[in-house]
Amino acid sequence: MLYQLKVVFVDNQEMELEKTKKHGFSDDLEFLEVTTVEEIFLIPFKQIKYVSCDAKILNK
């Protein structure tokens, strides 16, 4: 399942990722790890204001 993820940084810049596969915390809890179809991002928590995602769970 692919979904949209939006990251807003403390300086109010935004990053929208359209084809996100998964996101979560790093093992040391210092980074947000985001995997998209094209790239992998490591974003330090200190730079993040908030994260929102548009994902739906669909019953088959």
XYZ file of N, CA and C in Angstrom:
180
model
N 0.833 -1.168 0.000
C 0.000 0.000 0.000
C 0.886 1.242 0.000
N 0.622 2.173 -0.848
C 1.331 3.447 -0.910
C 0.421 4.533 -0.355
N 1.008 5.512 0.308
C 0.211 6.594 0.877
C 0.996 7.901 0.837
N 0.296 8.988 1.125
C 0.895 10.319 1.112
C 1.329 10.687 2.525
N 2.528 11.252 2.651
C 3.066 11.682 3.942
C 3.524 13.126 3.812
N 3.184 13.917 4.809
C 3.592 15.326 4.818
C 4.398 15.584 6.083
N 5.584 16.172 5.910
C 6.451 16.529 7.040
C 6.574 18.047 7.050
N 6.265 18.659 8.194
C 6.428 20.104 8.362
C 7.583 20.316 9.332
N 8.528 21.136 8.909
C 9.734 21.379 9.689
C 9.559 22.588 10.610
N 10.443 22.740 11.578
C 10.341 23.840 12.549
C 10.456 25.212 11.891
N 11.073 25.299 10.724
C 11.154 26.568 10.004
C 9.969 26.751 9.045
N 8.928 25.930 9.210
C 7.667 25.963 8.455
C 7.786 25.550 6.998
N 8.911 24.999 6.588
C 8.995 24.407 5.257
C 8.279 23.060 5.294
N 7.742 22.653 4.146
C 6.997 21.403 4.063
C 7.594 20.472 3.030
N 7.492 19.187 3.290
C 7.905 18.173 2.330
C 6.748 17.187 2.198
N 6.223 17.048 0.980
C 5.138 16.111 0.726
C 5.673 14.949 -0.099
N 5.461 13.765 0.409
C 5.928 12.552 -0.256
C 4.695 11.777 -0.701
N 4.522 11.629 -2.015
C 3.307 11.052 -2.577
C 3.261 9.524 -2.525
N 4.381 8.867 -2.694
C 4.395 7.404 -2.811
C 5.190 6.778 -1.673
N 4.712 7.005 -0.448
C 5.388 6.475 0.733
C 5.025 5.012 0.927
N 6.027 4.183 1.158
C 5.803 2.764 1.452
C 5.654 2.539 2.950
N 6.541 3.177 3.748
C 6.469 3.034 5.201
C 7.234 4.167 5.861
N 6.908 4.411 7.131
C 7.668 5.368 7.924
C 7.666 4.898 9.374
N 8.697 5.309 10.124
C 8.813 4.900 11.520
C 10.041 5.507 12.155
N 10.285 5.105 13.395
C 11.409 5.629 14.163
C 12.669 4.819 13.904
N 13.818 5.481 13.973
C 15.089 4.761 13.907
C 15.307 4.032 15.232
N 16.256 3.112 15.256
C 16.527 2.329 16.465
C 16.969 3.198 17.646
N 17.677 4.284 17.361
C 18.128 5.169 18.434
C 17.131 6.285 18.755
N 15.978 6.272 18.095
C 14.885 7.234 18.310
C 15.310 8.680 18.049
N 16.265 8.890 17.153
C 16.701 10.238 16.815
C 16.237 10.669 15.427
N 15.782 9.734 14.600
C 15.410 10.029 13.228
C 14.038 9.463 12.892
N 13.367 10.128 11.960
C 12.192 9.575 11.321
C 12.675 8.949 10.025
N 12.435 7.660 9.853
C 12.840 6.962 8.635
C 11.628 6.867 7.711
N 11.777 7.371 6.499
C 10.691 7.351 5.523
C 11.185 6.636 4.271
N 10.455 5.617 3.855
C 10.797 4.883 2.637
C 9.728 5.157 1.594
N 10.161 5.716 0.452
C 9.251 5.936 -0.672
C 9.635 4.973 -1.790
N 8.918 5.056 -2.886
C 9.211 4.207 -4.036
C 10.607 4.520 -4.591
N 10.990 5.806 -4.559
C 12.252 6.220 -5.160
C 13.419 6.356 -4.184
N 13.149 6.777 -2.915
C 14.236 7.140 -2.000
C 13.945 6.705 -0.569
N 14.988 6.785 0.262
C 14.863 6.600 1.705
C 15.349 7.891 2.362
N 14.544 8.430 3.279
C 14.874 9.672 3.968
C 15.112 9.394 5.449
N 16.113 10.044 6.018
C 16.357 10.060 7.459
C 16.255 11.518 7.894
N 15.235 11.833 8.681
C 14.984 13.210 9.083
C 15.162 13.307 10.594
N 16.076 14.161 11.083
C 16.266 14.316 12.526
C 15.001 14.872 13.201
N 14.638 14.292 14.351
C 13.438 14.736 15.071
C 13.513 16.201 15.466
N 14.705 16.708 15.720
C 14.862 18.098 16.131
C 14.396 19.075 15.054
N 14.344 18.628 13.791
C 13.937 19.494 12.690
C 12.447 19.393 12.375
N 11.731 18.462 13.017
C 10.331 18.197 12.663
C 9.388 18.907 13.619
N 8.433 19.636 13.032
C 7.355 20.235 13.815
C 6.222 19.220 13.960
N 5.765 18.657 12.822
C 4.774 17.586 12.870
C 4.761 16.799 11.573
N 4.134 15.617 11.632
C 4.012 14.714 10.485
C 2.550 14.326 10.370
N 2.038 14.313 9.142
C 0.679 13.824 8.931
C 0.686 12.892 7.733
N -0.205 11.900 7.783
C -0.277 10.972 6.667
C -1.728 10.744 6.277
N -1.911 10.383 5.029
C -3.222 10.087 4.487
C -3.204 8.627 4.063
N -3.502 7.750 5.003
C -3.518 6.322 4.735
C -4.838 5.757 5.198
N -5.359 4.829 4.429
C -6.629 4.198 4.779
C -6.449 2.703 4.786
N -7.097 2.046 5.715
C -7.091 0.598 5.745
C -8.376 0.122 5.081
N -8.223 -0.650 4.038
C -9.383 -1.094 3.276
C -9.634 -2.574 3.520
N -10.883 -2.918 3.764
C -11.256 -4.326 3.897
C -11.460 -4.919 2.515
N -11.006 -6.154 2.331
C -11.206 -6.808 1.035
C -12.396 -7.730 1.110
